[in-house]
PDB file of C-alpha atoms in Angstrom:
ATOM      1  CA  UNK Y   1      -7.331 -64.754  -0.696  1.00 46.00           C
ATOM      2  CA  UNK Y   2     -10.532 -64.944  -2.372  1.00 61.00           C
ATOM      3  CA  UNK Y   3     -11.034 -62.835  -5.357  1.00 92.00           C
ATOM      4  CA  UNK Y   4     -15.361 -62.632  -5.145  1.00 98.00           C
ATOM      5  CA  UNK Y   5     -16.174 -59.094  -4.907  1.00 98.00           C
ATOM      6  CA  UNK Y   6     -17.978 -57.642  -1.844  1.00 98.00           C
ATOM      7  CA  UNK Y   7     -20.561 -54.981  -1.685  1.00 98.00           C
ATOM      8  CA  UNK Y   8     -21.296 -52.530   1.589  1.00 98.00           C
ATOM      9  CA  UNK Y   9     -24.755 -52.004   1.002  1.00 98.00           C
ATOM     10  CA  UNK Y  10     -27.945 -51.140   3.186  1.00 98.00           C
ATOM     11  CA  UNK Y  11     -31.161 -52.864   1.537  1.00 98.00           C
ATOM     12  CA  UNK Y  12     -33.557 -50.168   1.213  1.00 96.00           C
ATOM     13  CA  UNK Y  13     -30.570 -47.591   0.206  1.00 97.00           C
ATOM     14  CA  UNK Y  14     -31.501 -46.343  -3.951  1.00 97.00           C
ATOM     15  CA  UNK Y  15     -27.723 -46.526  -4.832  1.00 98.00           C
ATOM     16  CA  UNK Y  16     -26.988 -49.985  -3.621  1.00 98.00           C
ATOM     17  CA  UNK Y  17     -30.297 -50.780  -5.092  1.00 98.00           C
ATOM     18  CA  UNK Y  18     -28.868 -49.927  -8.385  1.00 98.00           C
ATOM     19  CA  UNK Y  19     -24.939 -51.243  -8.017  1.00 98.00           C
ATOM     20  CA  UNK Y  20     -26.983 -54.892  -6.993  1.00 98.00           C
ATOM     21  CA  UNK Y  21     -28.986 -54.453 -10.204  1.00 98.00           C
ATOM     22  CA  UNK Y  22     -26.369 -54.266 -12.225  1.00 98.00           C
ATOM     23  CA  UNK Y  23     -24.664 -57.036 -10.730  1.00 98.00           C
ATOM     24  CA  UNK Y  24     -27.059 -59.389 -11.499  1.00 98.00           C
ATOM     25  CA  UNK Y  25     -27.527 -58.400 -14.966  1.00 98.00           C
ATOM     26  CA  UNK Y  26     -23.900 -58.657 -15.341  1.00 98.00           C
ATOM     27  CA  UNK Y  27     -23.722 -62.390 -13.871  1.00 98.00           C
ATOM     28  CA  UNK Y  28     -21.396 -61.366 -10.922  1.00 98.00           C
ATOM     29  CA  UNK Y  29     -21.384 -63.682  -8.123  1.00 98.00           C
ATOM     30  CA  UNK Y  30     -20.524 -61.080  -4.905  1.00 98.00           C
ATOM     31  CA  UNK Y  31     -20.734 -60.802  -1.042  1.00 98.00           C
ATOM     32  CA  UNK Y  32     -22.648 -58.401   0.644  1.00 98.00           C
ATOM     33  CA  UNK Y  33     -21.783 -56.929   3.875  1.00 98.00           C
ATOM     34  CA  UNK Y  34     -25.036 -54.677   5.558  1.00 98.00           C
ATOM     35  CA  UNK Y  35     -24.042 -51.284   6.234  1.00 98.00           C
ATOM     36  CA  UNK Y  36     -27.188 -49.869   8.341  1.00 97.00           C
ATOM     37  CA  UNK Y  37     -27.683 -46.321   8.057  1.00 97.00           C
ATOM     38  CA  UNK Y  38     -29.571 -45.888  11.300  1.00 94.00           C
ATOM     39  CA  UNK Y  39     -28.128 -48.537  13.767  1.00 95.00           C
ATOM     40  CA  UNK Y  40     -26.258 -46.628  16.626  1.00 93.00           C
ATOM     41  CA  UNK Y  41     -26.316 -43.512  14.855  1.00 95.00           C
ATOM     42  CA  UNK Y  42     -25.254 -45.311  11.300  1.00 97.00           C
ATOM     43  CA  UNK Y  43     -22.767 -47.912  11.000  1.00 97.00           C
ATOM     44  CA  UNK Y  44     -21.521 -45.936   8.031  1.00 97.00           C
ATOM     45  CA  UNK Y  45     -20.010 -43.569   9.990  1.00 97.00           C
ATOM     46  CA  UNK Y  46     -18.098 -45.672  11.868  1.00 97.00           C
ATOM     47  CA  UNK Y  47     -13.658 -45.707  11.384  1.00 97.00           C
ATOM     48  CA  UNK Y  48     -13.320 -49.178   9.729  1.00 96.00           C
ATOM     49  CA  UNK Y  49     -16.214 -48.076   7.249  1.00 98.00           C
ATOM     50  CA  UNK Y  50     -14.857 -45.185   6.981  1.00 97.00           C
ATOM     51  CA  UNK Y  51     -11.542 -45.922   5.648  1.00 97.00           C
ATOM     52  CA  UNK Y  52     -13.383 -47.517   2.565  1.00 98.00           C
ATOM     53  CA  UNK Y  53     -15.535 -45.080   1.544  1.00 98.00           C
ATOM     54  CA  UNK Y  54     -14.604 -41.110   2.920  1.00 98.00           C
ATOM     55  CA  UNK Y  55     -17.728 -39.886   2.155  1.00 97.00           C
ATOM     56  CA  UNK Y  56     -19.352 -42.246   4.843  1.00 97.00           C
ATOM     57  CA  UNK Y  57     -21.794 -43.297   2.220  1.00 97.00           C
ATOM     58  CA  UNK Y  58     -23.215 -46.535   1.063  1.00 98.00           C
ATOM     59  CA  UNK Y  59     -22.332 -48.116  -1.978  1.00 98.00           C
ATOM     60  CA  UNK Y  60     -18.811 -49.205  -1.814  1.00 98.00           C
ATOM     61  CA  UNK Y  61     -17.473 -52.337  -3.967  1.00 98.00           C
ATOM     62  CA  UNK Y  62     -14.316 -54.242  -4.091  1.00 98.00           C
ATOM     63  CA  UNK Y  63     -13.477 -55.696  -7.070  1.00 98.00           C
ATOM     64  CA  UNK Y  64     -10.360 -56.570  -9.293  1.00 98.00           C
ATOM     65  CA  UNK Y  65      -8.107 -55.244  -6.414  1.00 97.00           C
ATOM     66  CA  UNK Y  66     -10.194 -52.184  -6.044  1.00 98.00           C
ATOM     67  CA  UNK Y  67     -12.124 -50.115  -3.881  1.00 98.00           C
ATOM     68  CA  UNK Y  68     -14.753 -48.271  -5.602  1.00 98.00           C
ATOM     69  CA  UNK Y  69     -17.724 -45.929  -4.550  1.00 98.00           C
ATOM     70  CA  UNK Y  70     -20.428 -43.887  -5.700  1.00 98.00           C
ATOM     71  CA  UNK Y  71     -22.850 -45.925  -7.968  1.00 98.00           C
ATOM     72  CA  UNK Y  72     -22.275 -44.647 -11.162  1.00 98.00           C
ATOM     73  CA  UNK Y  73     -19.370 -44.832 -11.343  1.00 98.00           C
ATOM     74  CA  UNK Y  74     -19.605 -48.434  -9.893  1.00 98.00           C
ATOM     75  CA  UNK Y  75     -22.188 -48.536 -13.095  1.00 98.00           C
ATOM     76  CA  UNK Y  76     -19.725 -47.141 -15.030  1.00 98.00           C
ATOM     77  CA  UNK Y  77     -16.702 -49.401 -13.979  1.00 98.00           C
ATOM     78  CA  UNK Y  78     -18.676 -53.102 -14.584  1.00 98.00           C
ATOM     79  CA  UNK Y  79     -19.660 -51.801 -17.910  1.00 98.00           C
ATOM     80  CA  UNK Y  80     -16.622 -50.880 -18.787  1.00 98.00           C
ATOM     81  CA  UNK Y  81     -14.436 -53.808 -17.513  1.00 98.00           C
ATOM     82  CA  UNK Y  82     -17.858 -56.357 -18.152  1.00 98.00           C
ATOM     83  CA  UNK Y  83     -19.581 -55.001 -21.871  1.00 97.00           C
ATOM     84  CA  UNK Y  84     -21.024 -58.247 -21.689  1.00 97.00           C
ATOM     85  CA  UNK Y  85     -23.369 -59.922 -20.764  1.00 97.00           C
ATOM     86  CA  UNK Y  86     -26.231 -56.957 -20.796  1.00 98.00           C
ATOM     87  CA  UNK Y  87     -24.468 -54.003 -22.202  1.00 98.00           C
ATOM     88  CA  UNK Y  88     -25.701 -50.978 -19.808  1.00 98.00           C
ATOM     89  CA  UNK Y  89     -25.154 -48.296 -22.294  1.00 98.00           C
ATOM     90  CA  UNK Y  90     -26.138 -48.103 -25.868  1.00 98.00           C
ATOM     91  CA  UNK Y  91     -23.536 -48.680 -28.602  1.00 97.00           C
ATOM     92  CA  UNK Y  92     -25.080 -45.071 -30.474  1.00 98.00           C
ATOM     93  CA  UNK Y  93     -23.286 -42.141 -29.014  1.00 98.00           C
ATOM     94  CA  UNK Y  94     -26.634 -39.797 -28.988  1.00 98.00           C
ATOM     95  CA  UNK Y  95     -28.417 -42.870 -27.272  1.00 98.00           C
ATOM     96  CA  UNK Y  96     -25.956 -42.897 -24.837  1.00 98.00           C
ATOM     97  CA  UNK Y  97     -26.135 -39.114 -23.949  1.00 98.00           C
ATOM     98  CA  UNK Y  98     -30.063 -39.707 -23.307  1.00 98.00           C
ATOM     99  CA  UNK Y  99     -28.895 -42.962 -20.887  1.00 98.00           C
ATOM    100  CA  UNK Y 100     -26.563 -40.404 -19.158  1.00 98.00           C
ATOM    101  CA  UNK Y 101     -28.859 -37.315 -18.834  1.00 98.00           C
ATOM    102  CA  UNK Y 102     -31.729 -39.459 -17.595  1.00 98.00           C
ATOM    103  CA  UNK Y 103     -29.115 -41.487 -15.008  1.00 98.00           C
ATOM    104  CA  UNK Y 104     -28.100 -38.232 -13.628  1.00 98.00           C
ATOM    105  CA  UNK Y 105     -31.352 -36.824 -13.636  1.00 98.00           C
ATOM    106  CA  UNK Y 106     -31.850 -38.989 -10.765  1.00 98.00           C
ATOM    107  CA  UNK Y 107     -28.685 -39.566  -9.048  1.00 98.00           C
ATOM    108  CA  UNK Y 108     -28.113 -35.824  -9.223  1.00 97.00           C
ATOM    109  CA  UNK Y 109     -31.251 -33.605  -9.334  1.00 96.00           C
ATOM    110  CA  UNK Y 110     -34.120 -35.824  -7.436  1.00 97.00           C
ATOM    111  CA  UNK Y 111     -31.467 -38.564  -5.128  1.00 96.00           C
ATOM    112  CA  UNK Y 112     -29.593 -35.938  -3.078  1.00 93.00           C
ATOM    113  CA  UNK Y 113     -31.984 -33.691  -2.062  1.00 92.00           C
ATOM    114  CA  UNK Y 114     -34.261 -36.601  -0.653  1.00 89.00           C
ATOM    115  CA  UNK Y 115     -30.920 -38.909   0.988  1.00 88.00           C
ATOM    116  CA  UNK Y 116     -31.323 -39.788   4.595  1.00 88.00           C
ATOM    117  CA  UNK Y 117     -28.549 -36.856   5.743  1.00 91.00           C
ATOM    118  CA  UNK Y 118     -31.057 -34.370   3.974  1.00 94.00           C
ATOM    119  CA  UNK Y 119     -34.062 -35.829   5.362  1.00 93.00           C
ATOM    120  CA  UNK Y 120     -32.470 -35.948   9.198  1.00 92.00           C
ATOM    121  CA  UNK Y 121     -31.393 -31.967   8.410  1.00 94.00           C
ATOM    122  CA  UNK Y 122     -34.904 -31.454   7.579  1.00 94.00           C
ATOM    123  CA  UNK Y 123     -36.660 -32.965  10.538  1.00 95.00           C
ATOM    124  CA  UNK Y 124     -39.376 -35.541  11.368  1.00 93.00           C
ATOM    125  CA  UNK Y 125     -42.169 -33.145  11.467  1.00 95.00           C
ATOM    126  CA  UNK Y 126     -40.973 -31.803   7.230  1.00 95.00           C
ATOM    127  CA  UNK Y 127     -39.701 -34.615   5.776  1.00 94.00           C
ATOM    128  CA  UNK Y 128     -42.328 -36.337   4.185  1.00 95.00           C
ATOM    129  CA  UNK Y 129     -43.261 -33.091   2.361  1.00 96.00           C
ATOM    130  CA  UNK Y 130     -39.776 -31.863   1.407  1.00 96.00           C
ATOM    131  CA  UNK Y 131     -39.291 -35.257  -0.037  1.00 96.00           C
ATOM    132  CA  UNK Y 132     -42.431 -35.413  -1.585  1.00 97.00           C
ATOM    133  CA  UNK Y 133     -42.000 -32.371  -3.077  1.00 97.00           C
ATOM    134  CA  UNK Y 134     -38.860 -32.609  -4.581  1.00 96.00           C
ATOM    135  CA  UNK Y 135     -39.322 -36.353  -6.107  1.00 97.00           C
ATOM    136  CA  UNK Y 136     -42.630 -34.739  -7.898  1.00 98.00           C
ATOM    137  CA  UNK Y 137     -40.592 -32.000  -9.461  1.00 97.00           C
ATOM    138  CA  UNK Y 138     -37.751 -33.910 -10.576  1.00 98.00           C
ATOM    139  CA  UNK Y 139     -40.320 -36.913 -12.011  1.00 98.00           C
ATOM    140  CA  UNK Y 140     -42.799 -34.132 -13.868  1.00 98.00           C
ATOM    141  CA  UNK Y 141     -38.871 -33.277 -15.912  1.00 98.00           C
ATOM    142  CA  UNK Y 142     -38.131 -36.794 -15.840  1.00 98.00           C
ATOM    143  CA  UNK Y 143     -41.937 -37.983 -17.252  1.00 98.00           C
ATOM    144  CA  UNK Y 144     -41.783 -35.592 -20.300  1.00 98.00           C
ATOM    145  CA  UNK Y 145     -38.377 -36.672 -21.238  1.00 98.00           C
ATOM    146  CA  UNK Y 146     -39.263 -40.173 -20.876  1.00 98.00           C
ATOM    147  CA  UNK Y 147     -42.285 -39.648 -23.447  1.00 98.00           C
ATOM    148  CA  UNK Y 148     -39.749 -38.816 -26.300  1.00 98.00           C
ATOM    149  CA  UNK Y 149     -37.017 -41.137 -25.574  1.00 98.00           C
ATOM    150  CA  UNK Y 150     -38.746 -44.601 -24.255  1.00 98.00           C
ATOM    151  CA  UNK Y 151     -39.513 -47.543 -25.139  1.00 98.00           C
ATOM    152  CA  UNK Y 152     -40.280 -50.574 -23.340  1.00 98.00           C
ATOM    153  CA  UNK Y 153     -37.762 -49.066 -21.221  1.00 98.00           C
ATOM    154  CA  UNK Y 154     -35.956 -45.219 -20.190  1.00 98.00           C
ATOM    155  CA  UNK Y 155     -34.371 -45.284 -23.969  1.00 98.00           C
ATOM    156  CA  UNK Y 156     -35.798 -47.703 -26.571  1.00 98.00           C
ATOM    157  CA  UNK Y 157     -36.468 -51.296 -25.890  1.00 98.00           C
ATOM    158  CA  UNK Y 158     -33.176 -52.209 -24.158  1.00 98.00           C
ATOM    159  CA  UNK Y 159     -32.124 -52.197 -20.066  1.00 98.00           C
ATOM    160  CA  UNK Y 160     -30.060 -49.487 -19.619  1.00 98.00           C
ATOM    161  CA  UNK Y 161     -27.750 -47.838 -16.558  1.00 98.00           C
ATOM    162  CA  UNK Y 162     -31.031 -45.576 -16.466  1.00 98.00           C
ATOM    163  CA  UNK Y 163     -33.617 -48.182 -15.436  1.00 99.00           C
ATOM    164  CA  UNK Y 164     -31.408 -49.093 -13.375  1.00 98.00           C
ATOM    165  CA  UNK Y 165     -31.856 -45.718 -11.254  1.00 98.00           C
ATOM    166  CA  UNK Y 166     -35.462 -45.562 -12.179  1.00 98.00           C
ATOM    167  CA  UNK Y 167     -36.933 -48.414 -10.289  1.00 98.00           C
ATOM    168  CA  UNK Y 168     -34.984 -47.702  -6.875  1.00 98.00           C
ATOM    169  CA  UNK Y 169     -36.031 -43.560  -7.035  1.00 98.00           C
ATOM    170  CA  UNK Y 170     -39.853 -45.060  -8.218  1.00 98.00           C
ATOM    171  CA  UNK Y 171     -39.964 -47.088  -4.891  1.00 97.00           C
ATOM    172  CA  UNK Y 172     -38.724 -43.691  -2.707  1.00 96.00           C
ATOM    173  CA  UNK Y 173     -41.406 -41.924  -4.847  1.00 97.00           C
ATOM    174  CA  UNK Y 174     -44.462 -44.164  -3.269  1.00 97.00           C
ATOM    175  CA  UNK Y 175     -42.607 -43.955   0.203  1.00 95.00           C
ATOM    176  CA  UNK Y 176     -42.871 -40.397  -0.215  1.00 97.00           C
ATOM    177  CA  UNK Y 177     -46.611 -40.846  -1.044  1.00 97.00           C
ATOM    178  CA  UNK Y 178     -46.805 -39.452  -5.100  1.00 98.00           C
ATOM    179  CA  UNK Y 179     -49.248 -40.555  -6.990  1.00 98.00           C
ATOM    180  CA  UNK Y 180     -47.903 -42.110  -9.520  1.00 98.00           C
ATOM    181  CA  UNK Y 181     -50.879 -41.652 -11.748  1.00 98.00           C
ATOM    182  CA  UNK Y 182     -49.745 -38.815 -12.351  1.00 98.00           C
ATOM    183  CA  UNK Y 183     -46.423 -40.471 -14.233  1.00 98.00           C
ATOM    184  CA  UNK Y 184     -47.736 -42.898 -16.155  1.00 98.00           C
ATOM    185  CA  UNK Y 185     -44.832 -43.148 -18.711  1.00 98.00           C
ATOM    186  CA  UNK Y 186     -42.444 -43.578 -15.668  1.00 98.00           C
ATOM    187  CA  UNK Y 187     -45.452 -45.854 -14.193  1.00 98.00           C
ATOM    188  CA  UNK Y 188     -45.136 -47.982 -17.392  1.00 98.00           C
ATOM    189  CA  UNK Y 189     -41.767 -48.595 -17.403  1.00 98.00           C
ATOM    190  CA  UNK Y 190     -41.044 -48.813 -13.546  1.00 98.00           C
ATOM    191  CA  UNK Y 191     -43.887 -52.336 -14.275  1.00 98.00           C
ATOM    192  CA  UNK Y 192     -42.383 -53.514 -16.813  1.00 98.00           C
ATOM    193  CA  UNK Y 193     -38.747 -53.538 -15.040  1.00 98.00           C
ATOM    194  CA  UNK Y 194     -39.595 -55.222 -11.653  1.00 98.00           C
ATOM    195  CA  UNK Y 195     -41.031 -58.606 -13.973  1.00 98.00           C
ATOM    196  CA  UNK Y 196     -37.466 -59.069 -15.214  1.00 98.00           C
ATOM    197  CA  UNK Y 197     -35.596 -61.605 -12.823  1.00 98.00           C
ATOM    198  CA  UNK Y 198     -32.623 -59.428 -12.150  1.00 98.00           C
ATOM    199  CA  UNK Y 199     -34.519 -56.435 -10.727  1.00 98.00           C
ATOM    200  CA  UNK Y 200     -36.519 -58.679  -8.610  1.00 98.00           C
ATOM    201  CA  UNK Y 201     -33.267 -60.725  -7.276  1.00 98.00           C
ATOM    202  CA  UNK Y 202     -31.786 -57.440  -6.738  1.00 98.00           C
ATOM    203  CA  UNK Y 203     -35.056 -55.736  -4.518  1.00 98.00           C
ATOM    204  CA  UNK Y 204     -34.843 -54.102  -1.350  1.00 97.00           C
ATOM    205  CA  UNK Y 205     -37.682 -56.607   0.496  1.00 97.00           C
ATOM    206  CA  UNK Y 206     -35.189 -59.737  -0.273  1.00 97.00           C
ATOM    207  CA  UNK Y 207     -31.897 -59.163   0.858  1.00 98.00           C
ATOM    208  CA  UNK Y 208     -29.608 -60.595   3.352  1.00 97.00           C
ATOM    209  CA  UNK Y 209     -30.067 -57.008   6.094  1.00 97.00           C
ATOM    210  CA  UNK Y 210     -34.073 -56.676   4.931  1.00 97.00           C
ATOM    211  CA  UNK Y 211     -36.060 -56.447   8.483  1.00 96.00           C
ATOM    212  CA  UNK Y 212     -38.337 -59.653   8.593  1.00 95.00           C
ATOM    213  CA  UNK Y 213     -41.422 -57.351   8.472  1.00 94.00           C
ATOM    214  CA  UNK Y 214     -40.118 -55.759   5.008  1.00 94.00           C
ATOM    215  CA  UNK Y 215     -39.587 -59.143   3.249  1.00 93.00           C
ATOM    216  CA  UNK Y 216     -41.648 -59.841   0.123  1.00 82.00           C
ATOM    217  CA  UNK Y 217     -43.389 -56.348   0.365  1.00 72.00           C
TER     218      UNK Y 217
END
């Protein structure tokens, strides 16, 4: 039986974005398996995806004999198991609180409220607003706290679990048309990110489910 992990992941979904991030910075050879969200209603929803992950929801990795979901604590899990290579959390407690509270700025207060289940609730005629709306409040919090804490990066000059959530919810930002210039701390570090190799191996326009039209965008 092999023992190579497999992700269920959609391409252009923010939380696999971020589990296949830190896969690659963790040098973890994996299989993918394309969940697509929209295909007959969303293959997520269907019984044999269903009975990995309850809450019908894409990440979901197997790995070391387990079956684990939601992306931070995916995040959470290879760090743990994996500290090296690429250590996603800082050693300093206080540095790791910032990691945290910027992490779940994202994957709690901006994420959520502009997932597809949200957006399909809303409606095709509101969506681009309510999500445009709601990524621009959560990044004008997000900007400021990023001016005291950055560096090159979310928190000092290191990758961290954060800018790992950044660059996915930064790509969702400009689908959502905001301006950006208005960010330009978040702008800064979002440019800096996608030149590393492991963001760029892990981007939504070059995996194995990405439409041909998307690829290389």
């Amino acid at each position: 039986m092999s023992t190579t992990p497999t992700l269920y992941s959609y391409f252009r979904s923010t939380c696999s974005w971020r589990v296949r991030i830190a896969l690659a910075l963790k040098k973890i050879k994996y299989n993918q398996v394309a969940i697509h969200l929209l295909n007959n209603g969303g293959e997520q929803h269907g019984d044999t995806y269903k009975s990995l992950n309850l809450m019908e929801q894409v990440p979901t990795l197997l790995i070391d004999g387990e079956t684990l979901t939601q992306s931070v604590a995916i995040m959470e899990y290879l760090e743990e198991t994996r500290p090296s290579p690429s250590p996603l959390l800082p050693g300093e407690a206080k540095l790791r609180a910032k990691v945290r509270v910027i992490t779940e700025i994202i994957n709690s207060g901006i994420q959520p409220v502009q997932n597809l289940s949200i957006l399909q609730a809303v409606g095709p005629e509101k969506k681009l607003k309510w999500g445009h709306d709601h990524i621009r409040k959560g990044f004008v919090a997000l900007e400021a706290l990023l001016v005291k804490c950055s560096g090159k990066y979310c928190v000092g000059d290191t990758v961290t679990m954060a800018d790992l959530c950044l660059v996915p919810q930064v790509y969702n930002a400009t689908r959502f048309k905001v301006d950006l210039e208005e960010f330009p701390t978040i702008k800064r570090i979002n440019a800096a990110l996608e030149e590393l190799p492991e963001f760029r191996e892990a981007h939504f326009s070059c995996q194995p489910d990405t439409p041909d039209e998307l690829r290389g965008k």
